[in-house]
PDB file of C-alpha atoms in Angstrom:
ATOM      1  CA  MET A   1     -25.194  34.791 -31.035  1.00 69.00           C
ATOM      2  CA  LEU A   2     -27.999  32.465 -29.944  1.00 77.00           C
ATOM      3  CA  VAL A   3     -27.214  30.110 -32.829  1.00 78.00           C
ATOM      4  CA  VAL A   4     -23.565  29.891 -31.777  1.00 77.00           C
ATOM      5  CA  PHE A   5     -24.599  29.202 -28.182  1.00 82.00           C
ATOM      6  CA  ILE A   6     -26.971  26.396 -29.167  1.00 84.00           C
ATOM      7  CA  ARG A   7     -24.472  24.827 -31.601  1.00 83.00           C
ATOM      8  CA  THR A   8     -21.750  24.900 -28.958  1.00 84.00           C
ATOM      9  CA  LEU A   9     -24.043  23.371 -26.349  1.00 87.00           C
ATOM     10  CA  ILE A  10     -25.110  20.548 -28.690  1.00 86.00           C
ATOM     11  CA  LEU A  11     -21.530  19.733 -29.679  1.00 85.00           C
ATOM     12  CA  TYR A  12     -20.445  19.870 -26.053  1.00 86.00           C
ATOM     13  CA  ILE A  13     -23.116  17.321 -25.107  1.00 88.00           C
ATOM     14  CA  VAL A  14     -22.139  15.071 -28.025  1.00 86.00           C
ATOM     15  CA  VAL A  15     -18.453  15.170 -27.042  1.00 84.00           C
ATOM     16  CA  ILE A  16     -19.241  14.479 -23.372  1.00 85.00           C
ATOM     17  CA  ILE A  17     -21.380  11.471 -24.351  1.00 84.00           C
ATOM     18  CA  ALA A  18     -18.659  10.214 -26.699  1.00 82.00           C
ATOM     19  CA  MET A  19     -15.946  10.508 -24.046  1.00 79.00           C
ATOM     20  CA  ARG A  20     -18.221   8.870 -21.489  1.00 81.00           C
ATOM     21  CA  ILE A  21     -18.799   5.899 -23.794  1.00 80.00           C
ATOM     22  CA  MET A  22     -15.029   5.593 -24.324  1.00 75.00           C
ATOM     23  CA  GLY A  23     -14.616   4.825 -20.617  1.00 70.00           C
ATOM     24  CA  LYS A  24     -13.551   6.347 -17.319  1.00 62.00           C
ATOM     25  CA  ARG A  25      -9.794   6.268 -17.682  1.00 61.00           C
ATOM     26  CA  GLN A  26      -7.741   9.423 -17.266  1.00 56.00           C
ATOM     27  CA  ILE A  27      -5.565  10.868 -20.023  1.00 55.00           C
ATOM     28  CA  GLY A  28      -2.440   9.241 -18.605  1.00 56.00           C
ATOM     29  CA  GLN A  29      -4.129   5.815 -18.669  1.00 60.00           C
ATOM     30  CA  LEU A  30      -5.258   5.912 -22.307  1.00 68.00           C
ATOM     31  CA  GLN A  31      -3.690   3.723 -24.945  1.00 69.00           C
ATOM     32  CA  PRO A  32      -2.075   5.643 -27.846  1.00 70.00           C
ATOM     33  CA  PHE A  33      -4.969   4.980 -30.237  1.00 71.00           C
ATOM     34  CA  GLU A  34      -7.482   6.074 -27.581  1.00 75.00           C
ATOM     35  CA  LEU A  35      -5.583   9.302 -26.991  1.00 76.00           C
ATOM     36  CA  ALA A  36      -5.519   9.947 -30.750  1.00 79.00           C
ATOM     37  CA  VAL A  37      -9.288   9.453 -30.945  1.00 80.00           C
ATOM     38  CA  ALA A  38      -9.865  11.809 -27.986  1.00 80.00           C
ATOM     39  CA  ILE A  39      -7.755  14.545 -29.600  1.00 82.00           C
ATOM     40  CA  MET A  40      -9.422  14.121 -32.991  1.00 84.00           C
ATOM     41  CA  ILE A  41     -12.905  14.243 -31.464  1.00 84.00           C
ATOM     42  CA  SER A  42     -12.089  17.548 -29.740  1.00 82.00           C
ATOM     43  CA  GLU A  43     -10.745  18.949 -33.027  1.00 82.00           C
ATOM     44  CA  LEU A  44     -13.798  17.787 -34.978  1.00 82.00           C
ATOM     45  CA  ALA A  45     -16.066  19.505 -32.454  1.00 83.00           C
ATOM     46  CA  SER A  46     -14.139  22.792 -32.421  1.00 82.00           C
ATOM     47  CA  VAL A  47     -14.448  23.442 -36.176  1.00 80.00           C
ATOM     48  CA  PRO A  48     -18.291  23.676 -36.339  1.00 80.00           C
ATOM     49  CA  MET A  49     -18.251  25.688 -33.108  1.00 78.00           C
ATOM     50  CA  GLN A  50     -16.093  28.384 -34.672  1.00 75.00           C
ATOM     51  CA  ASN A  51     -17.563  28.353 -38.181  1.00 77.00           C
ATOM     52  CA  THR A  52     -21.346  28.646 -38.248  1.00 75.00           C
ATOM     53  CA  GLY A  53     -21.230  28.221 -42.046  1.00 79.00           C
ATOM     54  CA  ILE A  54     -20.496  24.528 -41.557  1.00 81.00           C
ATOM     55  CA  PRO A  55     -23.664  22.442 -41.004  1.00 83.00           C
ATOM     56  CA  LEU A  56     -23.851  21.075 -37.492  1.00 82.00           C
ATOM     57  CA  VAL A  57     -24.316  17.542 -38.783  1.00 84.00           C
ATOM     58  CA  ASN A  58     -20.912  17.787 -40.506  1.00 83.00           C
ATOM     59  CA  GLY A  59     -19.370  17.978 -37.051  1.00 83.00           C
ATOM     60  CA  ILE A  60     -21.535  15.352 -35.349  1.00 87.00           C
ATOM     61  CA  ILE A  61     -21.204  12.597 -37.979  1.00 88.00           C
ATOM     62  CA  PRO A  62     -17.356  12.519 -37.899  1.00 87.00           C
ATOM     63  CA  ILE A  63     -17.440  12.426 -34.097  1.00 86.00           C
ATOM     64  CA  LEU A  64     -19.815   9.466 -34.113  1.00 88.00           C
ATOM     65  CA  THR A  65     -17.697   7.796 -36.804  1.00 88.00           C
ATOM     66  CA  MET A  66     -14.540   8.148 -34.692  1.00 84.00           C
ATOM     67  CA  LEU A  67     -16.412   6.867 -31.640  1.00 85.00           C
ATOM     68  CA  THR A  68     -17.644   3.823 -33.583  1.00 87.00           C
ATOM     69  CA  ALA A  69     -14.124   3.111 -34.830  1.00 85.00           C
ATOM     70  CA  GLN A  70     -12.734   3.400 -31.307  1.00 83.00           C
ATOM     71  CA  ILE A  71     -15.352   1.014 -29.897  1.00 85.00           C
ATOM     72  CA  LEU A  72     -14.664  -1.463 -32.712  1.00 87.00           C
ATOM     73  CA  ILE A  73     -10.897  -1.378 -32.122  1.00 83.00           C
ATOM     74  CA  SER A  74     -11.418  -1.760 -28.364  1.00 81.00           C
ATOM     75  CA  PHE A  75     -13.696  -4.762 -28.970  1.00 85.00           C
ATOM     76  CA  ILE A  76     -11.121  -6.381 -31.263  1.00 86.00           C
ATOM     77  CA  SER A  77      -8.400  -5.757 -28.672  1.00 80.00           C
ATOM     78  CA  LEU A  78     -10.603  -7.324 -26.010  1.00 80.00           C
ATOM     79  CA  LYS A  79     -11.223 -10.480 -28.031  1.00 81.00           C
ATOM     80  CA  SER A  80      -7.816 -11.029 -29.648  1.00 82.00           C
ATOM     81  CA  TYR A  81      -4.487 -11.171 -27.823  1.00 75.00           C
ATOM     82  CA  LYS A  82      -2.515 -10.820 -31.070  1.00 82.00           C
ATOM     83  CA  ALA A  83      -4.581  -7.829 -32.181  1.00 81.00           C
ATOM     84  CA  ARG A  84      -4.093  -6.216 -28.764  1.00 80.00           C
ATOM     85  CA  ASN A  85      -0.326  -6.545 -29.129  1.00 79.00           C
ATOM     86  CA  ILE A  86      -0.439  -4.953 -32.584  1.00 80.00           C
ATOM     87  CA  ILE A  87      -2.774  -2.109 -31.594  1.00 76.00           C
ATOM     88  CA  CYS A  88      -1.517  -1.353 -28.078  1.00 76.00           C
ATOM     89  CA  GLY A  89       1.977  -2.818 -28.167  1.00 80.00           C
ATOM     90  CA  ARG A  90       3.650  -4.768 -25.360  1.00 85.00           C
ATOM     91  CA  PRO A  91       5.091  -3.682 -22.016  1.00 89.00           C
ATOM     92  CA  SER A  92       8.847  -3.030 -22.147  1.00 92.00           C
ATOM     93  CA  ILE A  93      11.134  -4.285 -19.377  1.00 93.00           C
ATOM     94  CA  LEU A  94      13.549  -1.453 -18.603  1.00 94.00           C
ATOM     95  CA  ILE A  95      15.229  -3.141 -15.647  1.00 93.00           C
ATOM     96  CA  SER A  96      15.345  -6.898 -15.152  1.00 92.00           C
ATOM     97  CA  SER A  97      16.799  -8.485 -12.007  1.00 90.00           C
ATOM     98  CA  GLY A  98      18.453  -5.192 -11.160  1.00 90.00           C
ATOM     99  CA  LYS A  99      20.138  -4.854 -14.569  1.00 93.00           C
ATOM    100  CA  ILE A 100      19.376  -1.922 -16.872  1.00 92.00           C
ATOM    101  CA  ASN A 101      18.378  -2.970 -20.404  1.00 92.00           C
ATOM    102  CA  GLU A 102      20.041  -0.264 -22.467  1.00 91.00           C
ATOM    103  CA  GLN A 103      18.662  -1.452 -25.798  1.00 93.00           C
ATOM    104  CA  VAL A 104      15.081  -1.247 -24.514  1.00 92.00           C
ATOM    105  CA  PHE A 105      15.666   2.366 -23.461  1.00 92.00           C
ATOM    106  CA  ARG A 106      16.881   3.140 -26.990  1.00 91.00           C
ATOM    107  CA  ASN A 107      14.005   1.317 -28.666  1.00 90.00           C
ATOM    108  CA  GLU A 108      11.453   3.217 -26.596  1.00 88.00           C
ATOM    109  CA  LEU A 109      13.270   6.569 -26.954  1.00 88.00           C
ATOM    110  CA  TYR A 110      13.119   6.696 -23.163  1.00 89.00           C
ATOM    111  CA  THR A 111      15.915   8.571 -21.421  1.00 89.00           C
ATOM    112  CA  LEU A 112      17.430   7.782 -18.045  1.00 89.00           C
ATOM    113  CA  THR A 113      16.488  11.310 -16.972  1.00 89.00           C
ATOM    114  CA  ASP A 114      12.809  10.583 -17.653  1.00 89.00           C
ATOM    115  CA  PHE A 115      13.168   7.242 -15.917  1.00 92.00           C
ATOM    116  CA  MET A 116      14.694   8.736 -12.770  1.00 92.00           C
ATOM    117  CA  GLU A 117      11.955  11.363 -12.670  1.00 91.00           C
ATOM    118  CA  GLN A 118       9.322   8.631 -12.745  1.00 91.00           C
ATOM    119  CA  LEU A 119      11.155   6.728 -10.008  1.00 92.00           C
ATOM    120  CA  ARG A 120      11.191   9.787  -7.751  1.00 93.00           C
ATOM    121  CA  SER A 121       7.434  10.140  -8.210  1.00 91.00           C
ATOM    122  CA  LYS A 122       7.189   6.639  -6.722  1.00 90.00           C
ATOM    123  CA  ASP A 123       9.437   7.555  -3.755  1.00 89.00           C
ATOM    124  CA  ILE A 124      12.433   5.658  -5.121  1.00 91.00           C
ATOM    125  CA  TYR A 125      15.565   7.794  -5.229  1.00 90.00           C
ATOM    126  CA  ASP A 126      18.223   5.226  -6.099  1.00 89.00           C
ATOM    127  CA  ILE A 127      18.121   3.175  -9.296  1.00 91.00           C
ATOM    128  CA  ALA A 128      20.116   0.512  -7.465  1.00 91.00           C
ATOM    129  CA  ASP A 129      17.025  -0.173  -5.319  1.00 91.00           C
ATOM    130  CA  VAL A 130      15.006  -1.357  -8.344  1.00 93.00           C
ATOM    131  CA  GLU A 131      14.619  -5.078  -9.086  1.00 93.00           C
ATOM    132  CA  PHE A 132      12.228  -4.745 -12.028  1.00 94.00           C
ATOM    133  CA  ALA A 133      10.931  -1.720 -13.939  1.00 94.00           C
ATOM    134  CA  ILE A 134       8.334  -2.077 -16.679  1.00 94.00           C
ATOM    135  CA  LEU A 135       7.159   0.596 -19.085  1.00 91.00           C
ATOM    136  CA  GLU A 136       3.485  -0.174 -19.677  1.00 88.00           C
ATOM    137  CA  THR A 137       1.757   0.283 -23.029  1.00 83.00           C
ATOM    138  CA  ASN A 138       0.013   3.447 -21.819  1.00 77.00           C
ATOM    139  CA  GLY A 139       3.322   5.061 -20.788  1.00 81.00           C
ATOM    140  CA  GLN A 140       2.959   4.393 -17.065  1.00 85.00           C
ATOM    141  CA  LEU A 141       5.953   2.991 -15.182  1.00 91.00           C
ATOM    142  CA  SER A 142       5.565  -0.042 -12.920  1.00 92.00           C
ATOM    143  CA  VAL A 143       8.356  -0.651 -10.423  1.00 93.00           C
ATOM    144  CA  VAL A 144       9.214  -3.600  -8.179  1.00 92.00           C
ATOM    145  CA  PRO A 145      11.807  -2.578  -5.548  1.00 92.00           C
ATOM    146  CA  LYS A 146      14.416  -5.023  -4.326  1.00 90.00           C
ATOM    147  CA  ALA A 147      13.243  -7.144  -1.416  1.00 83.00           C
ATOM    148  CA  ALA A 148      15.433  -5.326   1.116  1.00 82.00           C
ATOM    149  CA  LYS A 149      13.998  -1.974   0.034  1.00 83.00           C
ATOM    150  CA  ARG A 150      10.306  -2.818   0.140  1.00 81.00           C
ATOM    151  CA  ASN A 151       7.977  -1.623   2.870  1.00 81.00           C
ATOM    152  CA  VAL A 152       7.383  -4.145   5.625  1.00 80.00           C
ATOM    153  CA  THR A 153       3.967  -5.833   5.465  1.00 80.00           C
ATOM    154  CA  PRO A 154       2.028  -7.761   8.156  1.00 81.00           C
ATOM    155  CA  GLU A 155       2.809 -10.939   6.188  1.00 80.00           C
ATOM    156  CA  ASP A 156       6.540 -10.268   6.555  1.00 78.00           C
ATOM    157  CA  LEU A 157       6.047 -10.119  10.340  1.00 79.00           C
ATOM    158  CA  ASN A 158       3.743 -13.177  10.387  1.00 81.00           C
ATOM    159  CA  LEU A 159       0.904 -11.046  11.722  1.00 81.00           C
ATOM    160  CA  SER A 160      -2.732 -11.872  11.092  1.00 81.00           C
ATOM    161  CA  VAL A 161      -4.937  -8.994  10.016  1.00 77.00           C
ATOM    162  CA  LYS A 162      -8.692  -8.710   9.889  1.00 79.00           C
ATOM    163  CA  TYR A 163     -10.627  -8.164   6.686  1.00 76.00           C
ATOM    164  CA  GLU A 164     -11.129  -4.499   5.830  1.00 77.00           C
ATOM    165  CA  ALA A 165     -13.388  -3.367   3.000  1.00 80.00           C
ATOM    166  CA  PRO A 166     -13.701   0.201   1.679  1.00 86.00           C
ATOM    167  CA  ALA A 167     -16.097   2.432   3.580  1.00 90.00           C
ATOM    168  CA  ILE A 168     -19.522   2.870   2.006  1.00 92.00           C
ATOM    169  CA  ASP A 169     -20.842   6.391   1.404  1.00 93.00           C
ATOM    170  CA  LEU A 170     -24.298   6.834   2.913  1.00 93.00           C
ATOM    171  CA  ILE A 171     -24.949  10.588   2.730  1.00 93.00           C
ATOM    172  CA  ILE A 172     -23.355  13.126   0.415  1.00 92.00           C
ATOM    173  CA  ASP A 173     -24.181  16.813   0.856  1.00 91.00           C
ATOM    174  CA  GLY A 174     -27.524  16.146   2.510  1.00 90.00           C
ATOM    175  CA  GLU A 175     -28.667  13.462   0.058  1.00 92.00           C
ATOM    176  CA  LEU A 176     -29.109   9.831   1.050  1.00 93.00           C
ATOM    177  CA  VAL A 177     -27.433   7.285  -1.250  1.00 92.00           C
ATOM    178  CA  SER A 178     -30.219   4.699  -1.082  1.00 91.00           C
ATOM    179  CA  SER A 179     -28.434   2.058  -3.151  1.00 91.00           C
ATOM    180  CA  ASN A 180     -25.467   2.091  -0.765  1.00 91.00           C
ATOM    181  CA  LEU A 181     -27.731   2.043   2.276  1.00 91.00           C
ATOM    182  CA  LYS A 182     -29.269  -1.226   1.050  1.00 90.00           C
ATOM    183  CA  LYS A 183     -25.802  -2.801   0.802  1.00 89.00           C
ATOM    184  CA  THR A 184     -25.223  -2.197   4.514  1.00 89.00           C
ATOM    185  CA  GLY A 185     -28.446  -3.907   5.566  1.00 87.00           C
ATOM    186  CA  LEU A 186     -29.608  -0.733   7.315  1.00 87.00           C
ATOM    187  CA  ASN A 187     -32.711   1.303   6.571  1.00 90.00           C
ATOM    188  CA  LYS A 188     -33.434   5.012   6.614  1.00 91.00           C
ATOM    189  CA  GLY A 189     -35.115   4.866  10.006  1.00 91.00           C
ATOM    190  CA  THR A 190     -32.175   3.114  11.644  1.00 91.00           C
ATOM    191  CA  LEU A 191     -29.756   5.615  10.121  1.00 91.00           C
ATOM    192  CA  GLU A 192     -31.779   8.562  11.380  1.00 92.00           C
ATOM    193  CA  ILE A 193     -31.741   7.077  14.879  1.00 91.00           C
ATOM    194  CA  GLU A 194     -27.944   6.800  14.762  1.00 91.00           C
ATOM    195  CA  LEU A 195     -27.691  10.401  13.556  1.00 91.00           C
ATOM    196  CA  LYS A 196     -29.827  11.660  16.420  1.00 91.00           C
ATOM    197  CA  LYS A 197     -27.493   9.936  18.874  1.00 91.00           C
ATOM    198  CA  ILE A 198     -24.736  12.297  17.764  1.00 89.00           C
ATOM    199  CA  GLY A 199     -26.971  15.380  17.743  1.00 89.00           C
ATOM    200  CA  ILE A 200     -28.006  15.514  14.064  1.00 91.00           C
ATOM    201  CA  ARG A 201     -31.741  15.897  13.587  1.00 90.00           C
ATOM    202  CA  SER A 202     -32.112  14.983   9.914  1.00 91.00           C
ATOM    203  CA  ILE A 203     -30.259  13.639   6.883  1.00 92.00           C
ATOM    204  CA  GLU A 204     -30.416  17.092   5.247  1.00 92.00           C
ATOM    205  CA  GLU A 205     -28.103  18.427   7.964  1.00 92.00           C
ATOM    206  CA  VAL A 206     -25.326  15.960   7.063  1.00 92.00           C
ATOM    207  CA  PHE A 207     -22.488  16.992   4.764  1.00 93.00           C
ATOM    208  CA  PHE A 208     -20.983  13.512   4.560  1.00 94.00           C
ATOM    209  CA  ALA A 209     -21.567  10.157   6.225  1.00 93.00           C
ATOM    210  CA  SER A 210     -20.099   6.703   5.638  1.00 94.00           C
ATOM    211  CA  ILE A 211     -19.893   3.346   7.355  1.00 92.00           C
ATOM    212  CA  ASP A 212     -16.829   1.073   7.488  1.00 90.00           C
ATOM    213  CA  SER A 213     -16.535  -2.717   7.385  1.00 85.00           C
ATOM    214  CA  ASP A 214     -16.805  -2.850  11.201  1.00 86.00           C
ATOM    215  CA  GLY A 215     -20.119  -1.009  11.129  1.00 87.00           C
ATOM    216  CA  LYS A 216     -18.641   2.190  12.533  1.00 90.00           C
ATOM    217  CA  LEU A 217     -20.417   5.324  11.333  1.00 91.00           C
ATOM    218  CA  PHE A 218     -18.457   8.403  10.333  1.00 93.00           C
ATOM    219  CA  CYS A 219     -20.497  11.560  10.039  1.00 93.00           C
ATOM    220  CA  GLN A 220     -19.871  15.274   9.618  1.00 92.00           C
ATOM    221  CA  ALA A 221     -22.633  17.864   9.720  1.00 91.00           C
ATOM    222  CA  LYS A 222     -22.848  20.849   7.395  1.00 91.00           C
ATOM    223  CA  GLU A 223     -21.130  23.948   8.749  1.00 88.00           C
ATOM    224  CA  LYS A 224     -24.341  25.866   9.359  1.00 84.00           C
ATOM    225  CA  TYR A 225     -25.641  23.033  11.579  1.00 81.00           C
ATOM    226  CA  ARG A 226     -22.498  22.579  13.651  1.00 77.00           C
ATOM    227  CA  THR A 227     -22.574  23.731  17.257  1.00 66.00           C
TER     228      THR A 227
END
């Protein structure tokens, strides 16, 4: 039993490292060859887990081989446009200038039912509202609504807007994110002073804290420290 536990733990770590090296994309964002590699790696790991008669190295070496192949293919795709088209394919234009390209639907084995489902997930309920629709190489659908159906933006109204950057996390579950704190130009002492102004005695009492592009601090204390 202990042997099985150790073998499973080792293979689990190897698979996690392999998937981490492959990148941070979700399953729905993977290219077909990347998805194939991910599935094969999981299969290669499951066999030695179930059969202790198979040497552990016989499971690790194929995983590393598949990982090496995936990295090599990704590198080739990165360096060569032609190779990227061969390996990943090209985006397919399903609707162009409001006109449905029937032949493209047939070539991609993509039904109108699937297409309408994807449109609804993007809050578009009428195919007549679509100016362009592109089926990306990873299977995701990109849609450009017709001008009259797009959401109004400040630019449409000739309004000027101020710059707004994403908020920076400073404290997560009582732990200070020092690298982010340096980006803000603040220091730990200054932050602690700001916390005391809102009744929080120490960083350990904070569940989450962030600062926005205007320098405004958002902070929420842990439940046991709330009054």
